[in-house]
PDB file of C-alpha atoms in Angstrom:
ATOM      1  CA  MET B   1     101.258 107.771  96.954  1.00 79.00           C
ATOM      2  CA  LEU B   2     100.680 107.620  93.231  1.00 84.00           C
ATOM      3  CA  ALA B   3     100.930 110.617  90.968  1.00 82.00           C
ATOM      4  CA  HIS B   4      98.151 111.238  88.539  1.00 81.00           C
ATOM      5  CA  PRO B   5      95.458 109.362  90.421  1.00 82.00           C
ATOM      6  CA  LYS B   6      92.723 110.256  87.892  1.00 86.00           C
ATOM      7  CA  ALA B   7      94.654 108.715  85.088  1.00 88.00           C
ATOM      8  CA  ASN B   8      95.224 105.505  87.108  1.00 89.00           C
ATOM      9  CA  SER B   9      91.587 105.473  88.082  1.00 92.00           C
ATOM     10  CA  ILE B  10      90.538 105.543  84.414  1.00 93.00           C
ATOM     11  CA  VAL B  11      92.566 102.399  83.754  1.00 95.00           C
ATOM     12  CA  TRP B  12      91.262 100.732  86.958  1.00 95.00           C
ATOM     13  CA  GLY B  13      87.680 101.603  85.925  1.00 96.00           C
ATOM     14  CA  LEU B  14      88.085 100.084  82.365  1.00 97.00           C
ATOM     15  CA  THR B  15      89.661  96.981  83.916  1.00 98.00           C
ATOM     16  CA  GLY B  16      86.850  96.652  86.321  1.00 98.00           C
ATOM     17  CA  LEU B  17      84.183  97.025  83.701  1.00 98.00           C
ATOM     18  CA  LEU B  18      85.696  94.412  81.384  1.00 98.00           C
ATOM     19  CA  THR B  19      86.131  91.992  84.255  1.00 98.00           C
ATOM     20  CA  LEU B  20      82.547  92.426  85.460  1.00 98.00           C
ATOM     21  CA  PHE B  21      81.276  91.757  81.966  1.00 98.00           C
ATOM     22  CA  VAL B  22      83.302  88.517  81.391  1.00 98.00           C
ATOM     23  CA  SER B  23      82.756  87.223  84.868  1.00 98.00           C
ATOM     24  CA  VAL B  24      78.950  87.835  84.759  1.00 98.00           C
ATOM     25  CA  VAL B  25      78.844  85.913  81.514  1.00 98.00           C
ATOM     26  CA  GLY B  26      80.782  83.056  83.025  1.00 97.00           C
ATOM     27  CA  ILE B  27      78.430  82.917  85.957  1.00 97.00           C
ATOM     28  CA  TRP B  28      75.322  83.143  83.825  1.00 97.00           C
ATOM     29  CA  GLU B  29      76.607  80.532  81.298  1.00 96.00           C
ATOM     30  CA  PRO B  30      79.344  78.186  82.770  1.00 94.00           C
ATOM     31  CA  ASP B  31      79.015  76.170  79.564  1.00 93.00           C
ATOM     32  CA  ILE B  32      81.352  78.683  77.850  1.00 96.00           C
ATOM     33  CA  TYR B  33      84.276  76.743  79.510  1.00 95.00           C
ATOM     34  CA  THR B  34      83.120  73.361  78.133  1.00 92.00           C
ATOM     35  CA  GLY B  35      85.532  71.817  75.802  1.00 90.00           C
ATOM     36  CA  ILE B  36      88.262  74.355  76.571  1.00 91.00           C
ATOM     37  CA  VAL B  37      89.116  73.318  80.139  1.00 88.00           C
ATOM     38  CA  ALA B  38      88.977  69.893  81.751  1.00 87.00           C
ATOM     39  CA  PRO B  39      85.542  69.117  83.234  1.00 90.00           C
ATOM     40  CA  ALA B  40      87.179  68.781  86.751  1.00 89.00           C
ATOM     41  CA  ILE B  41      88.413  72.339  86.519  1.00 92.00           C
ATOM     42  CA  ILE B  42      84.966  74.001  85.544  1.00 94.00           C
ATOM     43  CA  PRO B  43      83.918  74.457  89.153  1.00 96.00           C
ATOM     44  CA  GLY B  44      87.145  76.382  89.685  1.00 95.00           C
ATOM     45  CA  ALA B  45      86.497  78.494  86.721  1.00 96.00           C
ATOM     46  CA  TYR B  46      83.016  79.207  88.037  1.00 97.00           C
ATOM     47  CA  SER B  47      84.338  80.214  91.525  1.00 97.00           C
ATOM     48  CA  GLN B  48      86.963  82.356  89.877  1.00 97.00           C
ATOM     49  CA  ASP B  49      84.216  84.262  88.023  1.00 98.00           C
ATOM     50  CA  LEU B  50      82.395  84.733  91.369  1.00 98.00           C
ATOM     51  CA  ILE B  51      85.616  86.237  92.968  1.00 98.00           C
ATOM     52  CA  SER B  52      86.342  88.270  89.748  1.00 98.00           C
ATOM     53  CA  ALA B  53      82.763  89.801  89.785  1.00 98.00           C
ATOM     54  CA  ALA B  54      83.255  90.837  93.463  1.00 98.00           C
ATOM     55  CA  THR B  55      86.692  92.308  92.917  1.00 98.00           C
ATOM     56  CA  ALA B  56      85.609  94.087  89.757  1.00 98.00           C
ATOM     57  CA  ILE B  57      82.884  95.888  91.641  1.00 98.00           C
ATOM     58  CA  ILE B  58      85.369  96.908  94.409  1.00 97.00           C
ATOM     59  CA  LEU B  59      87.764  98.082  91.728  1.00 97.00           C
ATOM     60  CA  LEU B  60      84.974 100.108  90.002  1.00 96.00           C
ATOM     61  CA  CYS B  61      84.043 101.626  93.317  1.00 95.00           C
ATOM     62  CA  LEU B  62      87.687 102.492  94.124  1.00 94.00           C
ATOM     63  CA  SER B  63      88.124 104.031  90.606  1.00 93.00           C
ATOM     64  CA  LEU B  64      85.093 106.286  91.169  1.00 91.00           C
ATOM     65  CA  ALA B  65      85.667 107.196  94.777  1.00 86.00           C
ATOM     66  CA  ARG B  66      86.663 110.710  95.659  1.00 68.00           C
ATOM     67  CA  ARG B  67      89.336 109.151  97.990  1.00 66.00           C
ATOM     68  CA  SER B  68      90.913 107.278  95.151  1.00 63.00           C
ATOM     69  CA  ASN B  69      94.062 109.329  95.686  1.00 74.00           C
ATOM     70  CA  GLN B  70      94.464 107.985  99.231  1.00 88.00           C
ATOM     71  CA  PRO B  71      97.383 105.511  99.729  1.00 90.00           C
ATOM     72  CA  LYS B  72      95.350 102.675 101.378  1.00 93.00           C
ATOM     73  CA  GLN B  73      92.713 102.671  98.745  1.00 94.00           C
ATOM     74  CA  GLN B  74      95.430 102.631  96.087  1.00 94.00           C
ATOM     75  CA  ILE B  75      97.052  99.602  97.821  1.00 96.00           C
ATOM     76  CA  ILE B  76      93.812  97.614  97.740  1.00 96.00           C
ATOM     77  CA  ALA B  77      93.300  98.586  94.013  1.00 96.00           C
ATOM     78  CA  LEU B  78      96.902  97.319  93.255  1.00 97.00           C
ATOM     79  CA  GLY B  79      96.162  94.012  95.044  1.00 98.00           C
ATOM     80  CA  ILE B  80      93.010  93.546  92.977  1.00 98.00           C
ATOM     81  CA  LEU B  81      94.807  94.309  89.721  1.00 98.00           C
ATOM     82  CA  GLY B  82      97.489  91.732  90.767  1.00 98.00           C
ATOM     83  CA  TYR B  83      94.713  89.082  91.206  1.00 98.00           C
ATOM     84  CA  LEU B  84      93.255  90.044  87.770  1.00 98.00           C
ATOM     85  CA  PHE B  85      96.701  89.753  86.188  1.00 98.00           C
ATOM     86  CA  TYR B  86      96.899  86.189  87.722  1.00 98.00           C
ATOM     87  CA  ALA B  87      93.405  85.073  87.167  1.00 97.00           C
ATOM     88  CA  TYR B  88      93.219  86.127  83.487  1.00 98.00           C
ATOM     89  CA  GLY B  89      96.851  85.267  82.896  1.00 98.00           C
ATOM     90  CA  ILE B  90      95.801  81.636  83.533  1.00 97.00           C
ATOM     91  CA  TYR B  91      93.119  81.918  80.846  1.00 96.00           C
ATOM     92  CA  VAL B  92      95.375  83.616  78.415  1.00 97.00           C
ATOM     93  CA  ILE B  93      98.313  81.204  78.865  1.00 97.00           C
ATOM     94  CA  GLU B  94      96.043  78.117  78.951  1.00 95.00           C
ATOM     95  CA  ARG B  95      94.465  79.147  75.607  1.00 94.00           C
ATOM     96  CA  ALA B  96      90.968  79.427  76.803  1.00 94.00           C
ATOM     97  CA  TYR B  97      89.781  80.056  73.235  1.00 96.00           C
ATOM     98  CA  ASN B  98      86.041  80.938  73.663  1.00 96.00           C
ATOM     99  CA  GLY B  99      84.270  83.942  72.589  1.00 96.00           C
ATOM    100  CA  LEU B 100      85.613  86.061  75.417  1.00 97.00           C
ATOM    101  CA  TYR B 101      89.350  85.299  74.783  1.00 98.00           C
ATOM    102  CA  LEU B 102      90.230  88.672  73.419  1.00 98.00           C
ATOM    103  CA  VAL B 103      88.561  90.257  76.476  1.00 98.00           C
ATOM    104  CA  TYR B 104      90.652  87.980  78.710  1.00 98.00           C
ATOM    105  CA  MET B 105      93.762  89.268  76.919  1.00 98.00           C
ATOM    106  CA  ALA B 106      92.648  92.920  77.367  1.00 98.00           C
ATOM    107  CA  ILE B 107      92.122  92.378  81.169  1.00 98.00           C
ATOM    108  CA  PHE B 108      95.478  90.547  81.433  1.00 98.00           C
ATOM    109  CA  THR B 109      97.172  93.455  79.416  1.00 98.00           C
ATOM    110  CA  LEU B 110      95.444  96.312  81.311  1.00 98.00           C
ATOM    111  CA  SER B 111      96.114  94.898  84.762  1.00 98.00           C
ATOM    112  CA  PHE B 112      99.733  94.321  83.938  1.00 97.00           C
ATOM    113  CA  TRP B 113     100.430  97.824  82.589  1.00 96.00           C
ATOM    114  CA  ALA B 114      98.301  99.268  85.344  1.00 95.00           C
ATOM    115  CA  LEU B 115     100.774  97.740  87.801  1.00 95.00           C
ATOM    116  CA  ILE B 116     103.712  98.995  85.765  1.00 94.00           C
ATOM    117  CA  SER B 117     102.096 102.545  85.682  1.00 91.00           C
ATOM    118  CA  ALA B 118     101.729 102.413  89.494  1.00 89.00           C
ATOM    119  CA  GLY B 119     105.465 101.731  89.823  1.00 87.00           C
ATOM    120  CA  ALA B 120     106.321 104.437  87.408  1.00 88.00           C
ATOM    121  CA  THR B 121     104.111 107.077  89.172  1.00 85.00           C
ATOM    122  CA  PHE B 122     105.059 106.165  92.666  1.00 84.00           C
ATOM    123  CA  ARG B 123     105.705 109.529  94.185  1.00 77.00           C
ATOM    124  CA  LYS B 124     109.240 110.157  95.362  1.00 69.00           C
ATOM    125  CA  GLU B 125     107.946 112.410  98.159  1.00 62.00           C
ATOM    126  CA  THR B 126     106.466 109.412  99.872  1.00 69.00           C
ATOM    127  CA  ARG B 127     109.280 109.511 102.305  1.00 70.00           C
ATOM    128  CA  ALA B 128     108.606 106.787 104.977  1.00 83.00           C
ATOM    129  CA  ALA B 129     106.164 104.049 106.124  1.00 91.00           C
ATOM    130  CA  ALA B 130     105.900 102.640 109.582  1.00 94.00           C
ATOM    131  CA  LEU B 131     104.365  99.545 111.157  1.00 96.00           C
ATOM    132  CA  PRO B 132     104.624  98.252 114.653  1.00 96.00           C
ATOM    133  CA  ARG B 133     107.700  95.868 114.976  1.00 96.00           C
ATOM    134  CA  THR B 134     105.815  92.766 116.025  1.00 97.00           C
ATOM    135  CA  LEU B 135     103.258  93.115 113.243  1.00 97.00           C
ATOM    136  CA  ARG B 136     105.983  94.004 110.702  1.00 97.00           C
ATOM    137  CA  LEU B 137     107.858  90.807 111.541  1.00 97.00           C
ATOM    138  CA  ALA B 138     104.664  88.690 111.542  1.00 97.00           C
ATOM    139  CA  SER B 139     103.623  90.065 108.127  1.00 97.00           C
ATOM    140  CA  ALA B 140     106.964  89.651 106.566  1.00 97.00           C
ATOM    141  CA  ALA B 141     107.242  86.138 107.943  1.00 97.00           C
ATOM    142  CA  GLY B 142     103.765  85.265 106.565  1.00 96.00           C
ATOM    143  CA  ALA B 143     104.854  86.562 103.137  1.00 96.00           C
ATOM    144  CA  LEU B 144     108.083  84.547 103.240  1.00 95.00           C
ATOM    145  CA  LEU B 145     106.093  81.475 104.015  1.00 91.00           C
ATOM    146  CA  GLN B 146     104.701  81.398 100.460  1.00 92.00           C
ATOM    147  CA  PRO B 147     107.987  81.006  98.496  1.00 95.00           C
ATOM    148  CA  LEU B 148     109.241  78.592 101.109  1.00 94.00           C
ATOM    149  CA  ILE B 149     106.263  76.431 100.423  1.00 92.00           C
ATOM    150  CA  PHE B 150     105.618  76.858  96.739  1.00 94.00           C
ATOM    151  CA  TYR B 151     109.139  77.062  95.194  1.00 96.00           C
ATOM    152  CA  PRO B 152     110.041  73.500  96.514  1.00 96.00           C
ATOM    153  CA  LEU B 153     106.530  72.213  95.658  1.00 95.00           C
ATOM    154  CA  TRP B 154     106.297  73.452  92.168  1.00 96.00           C
ATOM    155  CA  ILE B 155     109.909  72.735  91.257  1.00 97.00           C
ATOM    156  CA  ALA B 156     109.369  69.199  92.551  1.00 97.00           C
ATOM    157  CA  MET B 157     106.442  68.781  90.265  1.00 95.00           C
ATOM    158  CA  LEU B 158     108.443  70.217  87.320  1.00 96.00           C
ATOM    159  CA  LEU B 159     111.537  68.098  87.683  1.00 96.00           C
ATOM    160  CA  PRO B 160     109.849  64.743  86.500  1.00 95.00           C
ATOM    161  CA  LEU B 161     108.398  66.669  83.512  1.00 95.00           C
ATOM    162  CA  MET B 162     111.855  68.056  82.601  1.00 95.00           C
ATOM    163  CA  ARG B 163     113.336  64.548  82.753  1.00 95.00           C
ATOM    164  CA  THR B 164     110.708  63.022  80.505  1.00 95.00           C
ATOM    165  CA  GLY B 165     109.808  66.038  78.322  1.00 93.00           C
ATOM    166  CA  GLU B 166     106.256  65.483  79.058  1.00 92.00           C
ATOM    167  CA  GLN B 167     104.021  68.552  78.145  1.00 91.00           C
ATOM    168  CA  ILE B 168     100.969  68.666  80.434  1.00 90.00           C
ATOM    169  CA  ASP B 169      97.687  69.822  78.997  1.00 87.00           C
ATOM    170  CA  SER B 170      96.442  72.006  81.715  1.00 85.00           C
ATOM    171  CA  LEU B 171      97.414  74.275  84.693  1.00 87.00           C
ATOM    172  CA  TYR B 172     101.004  74.697  83.489  1.00 94.00           C
ATOM    173  CA  SER B 173     100.203  78.450  83.648  1.00 96.00           C
ATOM    174  CA  ILE B 174     100.344  78.145  87.471  1.00 96.00           C
ATOM    175  CA  PHE B 175     104.053  77.246  87.286  1.00 96.00           C
ATOM    176  CA  ILE B 176     104.719  80.242  84.992  1.00 97.00           C
ATOM    177  CA  LEU B 177     102.821  82.822  87.011  1.00 97.00           C
ATOM    178  CA  ASP B 178     103.874  81.600  90.447  1.00 97.00           C
ATOM    179  CA  LEU B 179     107.534  80.909  89.852  1.00 97.00           C
ATOM    180  CA  CYS B 180     108.260  83.926  87.602  1.00 97.00           C
ATOM    181  CA  PHE B 181     106.050  86.666  89.086  1.00 97.00           C
ATOM    182  CA  ILE B 182     104.118  85.950  92.327  1.00 97.00           C
ATOM    183  CA  MET B 183     106.610  84.062  94.526  1.00 97.00           C
ATOM    184  CA  PRO B 184     109.505  86.515  93.570  1.00 97.00           C
ATOM    185  CA  ALA B 185     107.211  89.364  94.574  1.00 97.00           C
ATOM    186  CA  PHE B 186     106.417  87.732  97.921  1.00 97.00           C
ATOM    187  CA  LEU B 187     110.102  86.985  98.482  1.00 97.00           C
ATOM    188  CA  ILE B 188     111.333  90.499  97.670  1.00 97.00           C
ATOM    189  CA  LEU B 189     108.621  92.443  99.553  1.00 97.00           C
ATOM    190  CA  SER B 190     109.116  90.054 102.536  1.00 97.00           C
ATOM    191  CA  ILE B 191     112.791  90.857 102.773  1.00 97.00           C
ATOM    192  CA  LEU B 192     112.143  94.529 102.327  1.00 97.00           C
ATOM    193  CA  ALA B 193     109.491  94.495 105.128  1.00 97.00           C
ATOM    194  CA  PHE B 194     111.950  92.673 107.381  1.00 96.00           C
ATOM    195  CA  ARG B 195     114.326  95.529 106.762  1.00 95.00           C
ATOM    196  CA  SER B 196     111.609  98.095 107.384  1.00 94.00           C
ATOM    197  CA  HIS B 197     112.055  99.456 103.793  1.00 93.00           C
ATOM    198  CA  ARG B 198     109.130 101.714 102.806  1.00 92.00           C
ATOM    199  CA  MET B 199     108.426  99.799  99.557  1.00 92.00           C
ATOM    200  CA  GLY B 200     108.008  96.460 101.465  1.00 95.00           C
ATOM    201  CA  LEU B 201     105.768  97.956 104.124  1.00 96.00           C
ATOM    202  CA  ILE B 202     103.578  99.784 101.534  1.00 95.00           C
ATOM    203  CA  PHE B 203     103.195  97.140  98.880  1.00 96.00           C
ATOM    204  CA  LEU B 204     103.080  93.992 100.985  1.00 97.00           C
ATOM    205  CA  PRO B 205      99.388  94.364 101.826  1.00 97.00           C
ATOM    206  CA  ALA B 206      98.666  94.482  98.077  1.00 97.00           C
ATOM    207  CA  LEU B 207     100.178  90.993  97.791  1.00 97.00           C
ATOM    208  CA  TYR B 208      98.000  89.834 100.638  1.00 98.00           C
ATOM    209  CA  VAL B 209      94.880  91.026  98.742  1.00 98.00           C
ATOM    210  CA  LEU B 210      96.121  89.031  95.631  1.00 98.00           C
ATOM    211  CA  GLY B 211      96.837  85.967  97.771  1.00 96.00           C
ATOM    212  CA  PHE B 212      93.509  86.056  99.561  1.00 97.00           C
ATOM    213  CA  THR B 213      91.487  86.364  96.382  1.00 98.00           C
ATOM    214  CA  VAL B 214      93.434  83.595  94.577  1.00 97.00           C
ATOM    215  CA  ILE B 215      93.394  81.178  97.430  1.00 96.00           C
ATOM    216  CA  PHE B 216      89.845  81.787  98.494  1.00 97.00           C
ATOM    217  CA  SER B 217      88.834  81.129  94.925  1.00 97.00           C
ATOM    218  CA  LEU B 218      90.095  77.579  95.351  1.00 96.00           C
ATOM    219  CA  ALA B 219      88.175  77.172  98.623  1.00 97.00           C
ATOM    220  CA  LEU B 220      85.007  78.478  96.954  1.00 98.00           C
ATOM    221  CA  GLY B 221      85.624  76.119  94.041  1.00 97.00           C
ATOM    222  CA  GLU B 222      85.346  73.191  96.346  1.00 97.00           C
ATOM    223  CA  ILE B 223      82.111  74.661  97.829  1.00 97.00           C
ATOM    224  CA  VAL B 224      80.434  74.953  94.346  1.00 97.00           C
ATOM    225  CA  LYS B 225      81.443  71.411  93.188  1.00 96.00           C
ATOM    226  CA  PRO B 226      78.009  69.994  94.088  1.00 96.00           C
ATOM    227  CA  LEU B 227      76.477  72.323  91.482  1.00 94.00           C
ATOM    228  CA  PHE B 228      78.534  70.486  88.840  1.00 93.00           C
ATOM    229  CA  GLY B 229      77.882  67.016  90.090  1.00 93.00           C
ATOM    230  CA  ALA B 230      81.190  66.700  91.992  1.00 94.00           C
ATOM    231  CA  VAL B 231      81.997  66.117  95.712  1.00 95.00           C
ATOM    232  CA  LEU B 232      83.683  68.609  97.951  1.00 95.00           C
ATOM    233  CA  SER B 233      87.298  67.553  98.972  1.00 95.00           C
ATOM    234  CA  PRO B 234      88.051  68.382 102.639  1.00 96.00           C
ATOM    235  CA  SER B 235      91.822  67.826 101.972  1.00 95.00           C
ATOM    236  CA  ALA B 236      91.612  70.556  99.285  1.00 95.00           C
ATOM    237  CA  PHE B 237      89.095  72.761 100.986  1.00 97.00           C
ATOM    238  CA  TRP B 238      90.591  73.350 104.504  1.00 96.00           C
ATOM    239  CA  PRO B 239      94.193  74.176 103.486  1.00 95.00           C
ATOM    240  CA  ALA B 240      92.820  76.741 101.063  1.00 96.00           C
ATOM    241  CA  VAL B 241      90.463  78.273 103.708  1.00 97.00           C
ATOM    242  CA  LEU B 242      93.168  78.514 106.278  1.00 96.00           C
ATOM    243  CA  LEU B 243      95.818  79.997 103.944  1.00 95.00           C
ATOM    244  CA  SER B 244      93.346  82.528 102.607  1.00 96.00           C
ATOM    245  CA  MET B 245      92.298  83.499 106.137  1.00 97.00           C
ATOM    246  CA  LEU B 246      96.006  83.942 106.938  1.00 96.00           C
ATOM    247  CA  PHE B 247      96.309  86.298 104.012  1.00 97.00           C
ATOM    248  CA  LEU B 248      93.038  88.088 105.084  1.00 98.00           C
ATOM    249  CA  VAL B 249      94.155  88.582 108.721  1.00 98.00           C
ATOM    250  CA  LEU B 250      97.763  89.623 108.084  1.00 97.00           C
ATOM    251  CA  GLY B 251      96.689  91.870 105.180  1.00 97.00           C
ATOM    252  CA  THR B 252      93.991  93.566 107.199  1.00 98.00           C
ATOM    253  CA  LEU B 253      96.096  94.109 110.236  1.00 98.00           C
ATOM    254  CA  HIS B 254      99.050  95.360 108.105  1.00 97.00           C
ATOM    255  CA  LEU B 255      96.937  97.886 106.156  1.00 97.00           C
ATOM    256  CA  HIS B 256      95.166  99.128 109.244  1.00 96.00           C
ATOM    257  CA  ARG B 257      98.336  99.823 111.296  1.00 96.00           C
ATOM    258  CA  LEU B 258     100.387 101.129 108.393  1.00 96.00           C
ATOM    259  CA  THR B 259     101.267 104.817 108.377  1.00 94.00           C
ATOM    260  CA  ILE B 260     102.658 106.591 105.364  1.00 89.00           C
ATOM    261  CA  ALA B 261     104.446 109.953 105.650  1.00 82.00           C
ATOM    262  CA  THR B 262     104.455 112.154 102.609  1.00 70.00           C
ATOM    263  CA  GLN B 263     105.783 115.593 101.663  1.00 62.00           C
ATOM    264  CA  ASP B 264     103.881 117.170  98.868  1.00 53.00           C
ATOM    265  CA  VAL B 265     105.156 118.740  95.645  1.00 46.00           C
ATOM    266  CA  PRO B 266     103.384 121.446  93.649  1.00 47.00           C
ATOM    267  CA  THR B 267      99.860 120.404  92.710  1.00 42.00           C
ATOM    268  CA  GLN B 268      99.363 118.674  89.330  1.00 46.00           C
ATOM    269  CA  PRO B 269      96.256 119.232  87.285  1.00 46.00           C
ATOM    270  CA  ASP B 270      94.539 116.007  88.471  1.00 48.00           C
ATOM    271  CA  GLU B 271      95.622 116.314  92.130  1.00 47.00           C
ATOM    272  CA  PRO B 272      94.065 118.551  94.774  1.00 47.00           C
ATOM    273  CA  ALA B 273      96.186 120.970  96.735  1.00 44.00           C
ATOM    274  CA  ASN B 274      97.612 119.717 100.057  1.00 47.00           C
ATOM    275  CA  ASP B 275      99.404 120.996 103.039  1.00 43.00           C
ATOM    276  CA  SER B 276     103.184 121.048 102.909  1.00 40.00           C
ATOM    277  CA  LYS B 277     103.455 117.773 104.939  1.00 43.00           C
ATOM    278  CA  ARG B 278     100.943 115.137 105.999  1.00 46.00           C
ATOM    279  CA  VAL B 279     100.832 111.614 107.431  1.00 46.00           C
ATOM    280  CA  GLN B 280      98.439 109.080 106.011  1.00 49.00           C
ATOM    281  CA  PRO B 281      97.145 106.741 108.820  1.00 48.00           C
TER     282      PRO B 281
END
């Protein structure tokens, strides 16, 4: 699916290593967030570090795997990179100026350009993708649900700020990342999937990986609250659990049933030779 898989894997591996380093530091010493984020948000930062450590390990394994040139492994890696762009974009935009801030910026930068590189190296000979009709419609509808919910919700929260000119002190990064990057991606890929376009069918599972990791981090943040002297909020916990499970189920089914047809071009130095035509299940 992606040309030059070795070059892409190197970037994935470097991103995974940096992420594993900063997330382990955050897990080991949560006090690094004291004074730079609101006390109520520290459990969320801790849970994000737990999720980031897990995704970093997966990304490292994918970068080192012999099958890193396989489309479905690449789709999972792109979803993880999208999550890292989002998670560390929050730290960068929110000015989390601790001793790791430059590393946060490096992860934010590497994940962004790794996604751009993936788009630039998407092989034109990836001719078609297929998904059973019922599952395709369900997956596209699930993706469309996100912009239908979050566009009105976030805009409704922004309008009073726009009227008064008030500048909030934290979590304004969510408005930027969701409204400018994540929700448009869900909207575009949902429409493409409804139309059976190969780009929608191929890349929509990556968004489900991103969505699951981001939302499950919120649920996990509620679970770890007692570690920080706070009380779990069921009204915040259960919607996050249900939405993350929706992402997980739709993404897993979509990726499992997805088939990608490719026609190979002459082998490049970092790619193994292939038959003239193959179908990736």
